[in-house]
């Protein structure tokens, strides 16, 4: 299964990743990071196609997408 890693402490809650994810894998989060922002949360990770749009639009480079080459 593909995976998305979010560096919660780098996130500044711009929500670009949530807006541009074609499969709505990311949603607005409810946990506060150490800077006072709400990083995104993962939902329905099985819908992730590892397109990495979320990582490319993140101005803080807080997202890493890992494609599962076995599945």
mmCIF file with all atom_site columns, C-alpha atoms in Angstrom:
data_model
loop_
_atom_site.group_PDB
_atom_site.id
_atom_site.type_symbol
_atom_site.label_atom_id
_atom_site.label_alt_id
_atom_site.label_comp_id
_atom_site.label_asym_id
_atom_site.label_entity_id
_atom_site.label_seq_id
_atom_site.pdbx_PDB_ins_code
_atom_site.Cartn_x
_atom_site.Cartn_y
_atom_site.Cartn_z
_atom_site.occupancy
_atom_site.B_iso_or_equiv
_atom_site.pdbx_formal_charge
_atom_site.auth_seq_id
_atom_site.auth_comp_id
_atom_site.auth_asym_id
_atom_site.auth_atom_id
_atom_site.pdbx_PDB_model_num
ATOM 1  C CA . UNK A 1 1  ? 0.000  0.000  0.000  1.00 0.00 ? 1  UNK A CA 1
ATOM 2  C CA . UNK A 1 2  ? 1.225  3.500  -0.782 1.00 0.00 ? 2  UNK A CA 1
ATOM 3  C CA . UNK A 1 3  ? 1.976  5.734  2.175  1.00 0.00 ? 3  UNK A CA 1
ATOM 4  C CA . UNK A 1 4  ? 2.105  9.423  2.997  1.00 0.00 ? 4  UNK A CA 1
ATOM 5  C CA . UNK A 1 5  ? 4.390  10.763 5.704  1.00 0.00 ? 5  UNK A CA 1
ATOM 6  C CA . UNK A 1 6  ? 3.641  14.184 7.129  1.00 0.00 ? 6  UNK A CA 1
ATOM 7  C CA . UNK A 1 7  ? 6.176  16.105 9.198  1.00 0.00 ? 7  UNK A CA 1
ATOM 8  C CA . UNK A 1 8  ? 3.613  17.631 11.548 1.00 0.00 ? 8  UNK A CA 1
ATOM 9  C CA . UNK A 1 9  ? 6.022  20.153 13.040 1.00 0.00 ? 9  UNK A CA 1
ATOM 10 C CA . UNK A 1 10 ? 6.925  21.647 9.634  1.00 0.00 ? 10 UNK A CA 1
ATOM 11 C CA . UNK A 1 11 ? 3.298  22.103 8.549  1.00 0.00 ? 11 UNK A CA 1
ATOM 12 C CA . UNK A 1 12 ? 1.859  25.640 8.581  1.00 0.00 ? 12 UNK A CA 1
ATOM 13 C CA . UNK A 1 13 ? -1.748 24.638 7.800  1.00 0.00 ? 13 UNK A CA 1
ATOM 14 C CA . UNK A 1 14 ? -1.979 26.082 4.295  1.00 0.00 ? 14 UNK A CA 1
ATOM 15 C CA . UNK A 1 15 ? -4.262 23.135 3.346  1.00 0.00 ? 15 UNK A CA 1
ATOM 16 C CA . UNK A 1 16 ? -2.951 22.972 -0.237 1.00 0.00 ? 16 UNK A CA 1
ATOM 17 C CA . UNK A 1 17 ? -2.415 19.235 0.185  1.00 0.00 ? 17 UNK A CA 1
ATOM 18 C CA . UNK A 1 18 ? -6.050 18.775 1.198  1.00 0.00 ? 18 UNK A CA 1
ATOM 19 C CA . UNK A 1 19 ? -7.322 20.955 -1.661 1.00 0.00 ? 19 UNK A CA 1
ATOM 20 C CA . UNK A 1 20 ? -5.293 19.336 -4.421 1.00 0.00 ? 20 UNK A CA 1
ATOM 21 C CA . UNK A 1 21 ? -5.432 15.638 -3.489 1.00 0.00 ? 21 UNK A CA 1
ATOM 22 C CA . UNK A 1 22 ? -7.430 14.036 -6.318 1.00 0.00 ? 22 UNK A CA 1
ATOM 23 C CA . UNK A 1 23 ? -8.756 11.220 -4.099 1.00 0.00 ? 23 UNK A CA 1
ATOM 24 C CA . UNK A 1 24 ? -9.379 13.147 -0.849 1.00 0.00 ? 24 UNK A CA 1
ATOM 25 C CA . UNK A 1 25 ? -6.818 11.072 1.049  1.00 0.00 ? 25 UNK A CA 1
ATOM 26 C CA . UNK A 1 26 ? -5.958 14.067 3.246  1.00 0.00 ? 26 UNK A CA 1
ATOM 27 C CA . UNK A 1 27 ? -8.373 16.037 5.373  1.00 0.00 ? 27 UNK A CA 1
ATOM 28 C CA . UNK A 1 28 ? -8.064 18.996 7.716  1.00 0.00 ? 28 UNK A CA 1
ATOM 29 C CA . UNK A 1 29 ? -6.563 17.755 10.951 1.00 0.00 ? 29 UNK A CA 1
ATOM 30 C CA . UNK A 1 30 ? -7.709 18.245 14.521 1.00 0.00 ? 30 UNK A CA 1
ATOM 31 C CA . UNK A 1 31 ? -4.364 17.965 16.349 1.00 0.00 ? 31 UNK A CA 1
ATOM 32 C CA . UNK A 1 32 ? -2.220 21.041 16.962 1.00 0.00 ? 32 UNK A CA 1
ATOM 33 C CA . UNK A 1 33 ? 1.514  20.946 16.195 1.00 0.00 ? 33 UNK A CA 1
ATOM 34 C CA . UNK A 1 34 ? 4.160  22.749 18.266 1.00 0.00 ? 34 UNK A CA 1
ATOM 35 C CA . UNK A 1 35 ? 3.772  25.902 16.138 1.00 0.00 ? 35 UNK A CA 1
ATOM 36 C CA . UNK A 1 36 ? 0.025  26.096 16.786 1.00 0.00 ? 36 UNK A CA 1
ATOM 37 C CA . UNK A 1 37 ? -1.120 24.858 13.373 1.00 0.00 ? 37 UNK A CA 1
ATOM 38 C CA . UNK A 1 38 ? -3.416 21.981 12.467 1.00 0.00 ? 38 UNK A CA 1
ATOM 39 C CA . UNK A 1 39 ? -1.566 19.623 10.106 1.00 0.00 ? 39 UNK A CA 1
ATOM 40 C CA . UNK A 1 40 ? -3.612 17.446 7.752  1.00 0.00 ? 40 UNK A CA 1
ATOM 41 C CA . UNK A 1 41 ? -4.783 13.991 8.735  1.00 0.00 ? 41 UNK A CA 1
ATOM 42 C CA . UNK A 1 42 ? -4.870 10.879 6.598  1.00 0.00 ? 42 UNK A CA 1
ATOM 43 C CA . UNK A 1 43 ? -8.176 9.291  5.735  1.00 0.00 ? 43 UNK A CA 1
ATOM 44 C CA . UNK A 1 44 ? -8.781 6.346  3.430  1.00 0.00 ? 44 UNK A CA 1
ATOM 45 C CA . UNK A 1 45 ? -5.073 5.820  2.718  1.00 0.00 ? 45 UNK A CA 1
ATOM 46 C CA . UNK A 1 46 ? -6.025 2.875  0.508  1.00 0.00 ? 46 UNK A CA 1
ATOM 47 C CA . UNK A 1 47 ? -7.283 5.429  -2.043 1.00 0.00 ? 47 UNK A CA 1
ATOM 48 C CA . UNK A 1 48 ? -3.809 7.003  -2.357 1.00 0.00 ? 48 UNK A CA 1
ATOM 49 C CA . UNK A 1 49 ? -2.410 6.576  -5.880 1.00 0.00 ? 49 UNK A CA 1
ATOM 50 C CA . UNK A 1 50 ? 1.008  7.998  -4.928 1.00 0.00 ? 50 UNK A CA 1
ATOM 51 C CA . UNK A 1 51 ? 0.682  10.870 -7.396 1.00 0.00 ? 51 UNK A CA 1
ATOM 52 C CA . UNK A 1 52 ? 2.638  13.060 -4.923 1.00 0.00 ? 52 UNK A CA 1
ATOM 53 C CA . UNK A 1 53 ? 0.655  16.180 -5.770 1.00 0.00 ? 53 UNK A CA 1
ATOM 54 C CA . UNK A 1 54 ? 0.359  16.834 -2.032 1.00 0.00 ? 54 UNK A CA 1
ATOM 55 C CA . UNK A 1 55 ? 4.129  16.775 -1.646 1.00 0.00 ? 55 UNK A CA 1
ATOM 56 C CA . UNK A 1 56 ? 4.707  19.010 -4.664 1.00 0.00 ? 56 UNK A CA 1
ATOM 57 C CA . UNK A 1 57 ? 2.258  21.718 -3.558 1.00 0.00 ? 57 UNK A CA 1
ATOM 58 C CA . UNK A 1 58 ? 3.460  21.796 0.062  1.00 0.00 ? 58 UNK A CA 1
ATOM 59 C CA . UNK A 1 59 ? 5.436  25.049 0.493  1.00 0.00 ? 59 UNK A CA 1
ATOM 60 C CA . UNK A 1 60 ? 7.097  23.682 3.643  1.00 0.00 ? 60 UNK A CA 1
ATOM 61 C CA . UNK A 1 61 ? 8.192  20.342 2.094  1.00 0.00 ? 61 UNK A CA 1
ATOM 62 C CA . UNK A 1 62 ? 6.442  18.626 4.994  1.00 0.00 ? 62 UNK A CA 1
ATOM 63 C CA . UNK A 1 63 ? 5.035  15.703 2.987  1.00 0.00 ? 63 UNK A CA 1
ATOM 64 C CA . UNK A 1 64 ? 6.698  12.622 1.584  1.00 0.00 ? 64 UNK A CA 1
ATOM 65 C CA . UNK A 1 65 ? 4.860  10.080 -0.571 1.00 0.00 ? 65 UNK A CA 1
ATOM 66 C CA . UNK A 1 66 ? 6.113  6.533  -0.769 1.00 0.00 ? 66 UNK A CA 1
ATOM 67 C CA . UNK A 1 67 ? 4.881  4.356  -3.622 1.00 0.00 ? 67 UNK A CA 1
ATOM 68 C CA . UNK A 1 68 ? 4.435  0.675  -2.909 1.00 0.00 ? 68 UNK A CA 1
ATOM 69 C CA . UNK A 1 69 ? 6.265  -1.040 -5.754 1.00 0.00 ? 69 UNK A CA 1
ATOM 70 C CA . UNK A 1 70 ? 4.930  -4.451 -4.721 1.00 0.00 ? 70 UNK A CA 1
ATOM 71 C CA . UNK A 1 71 ? 1.278  -3.752 -4.963 1.00 0.00 ? 71 UNK A CA 1
#
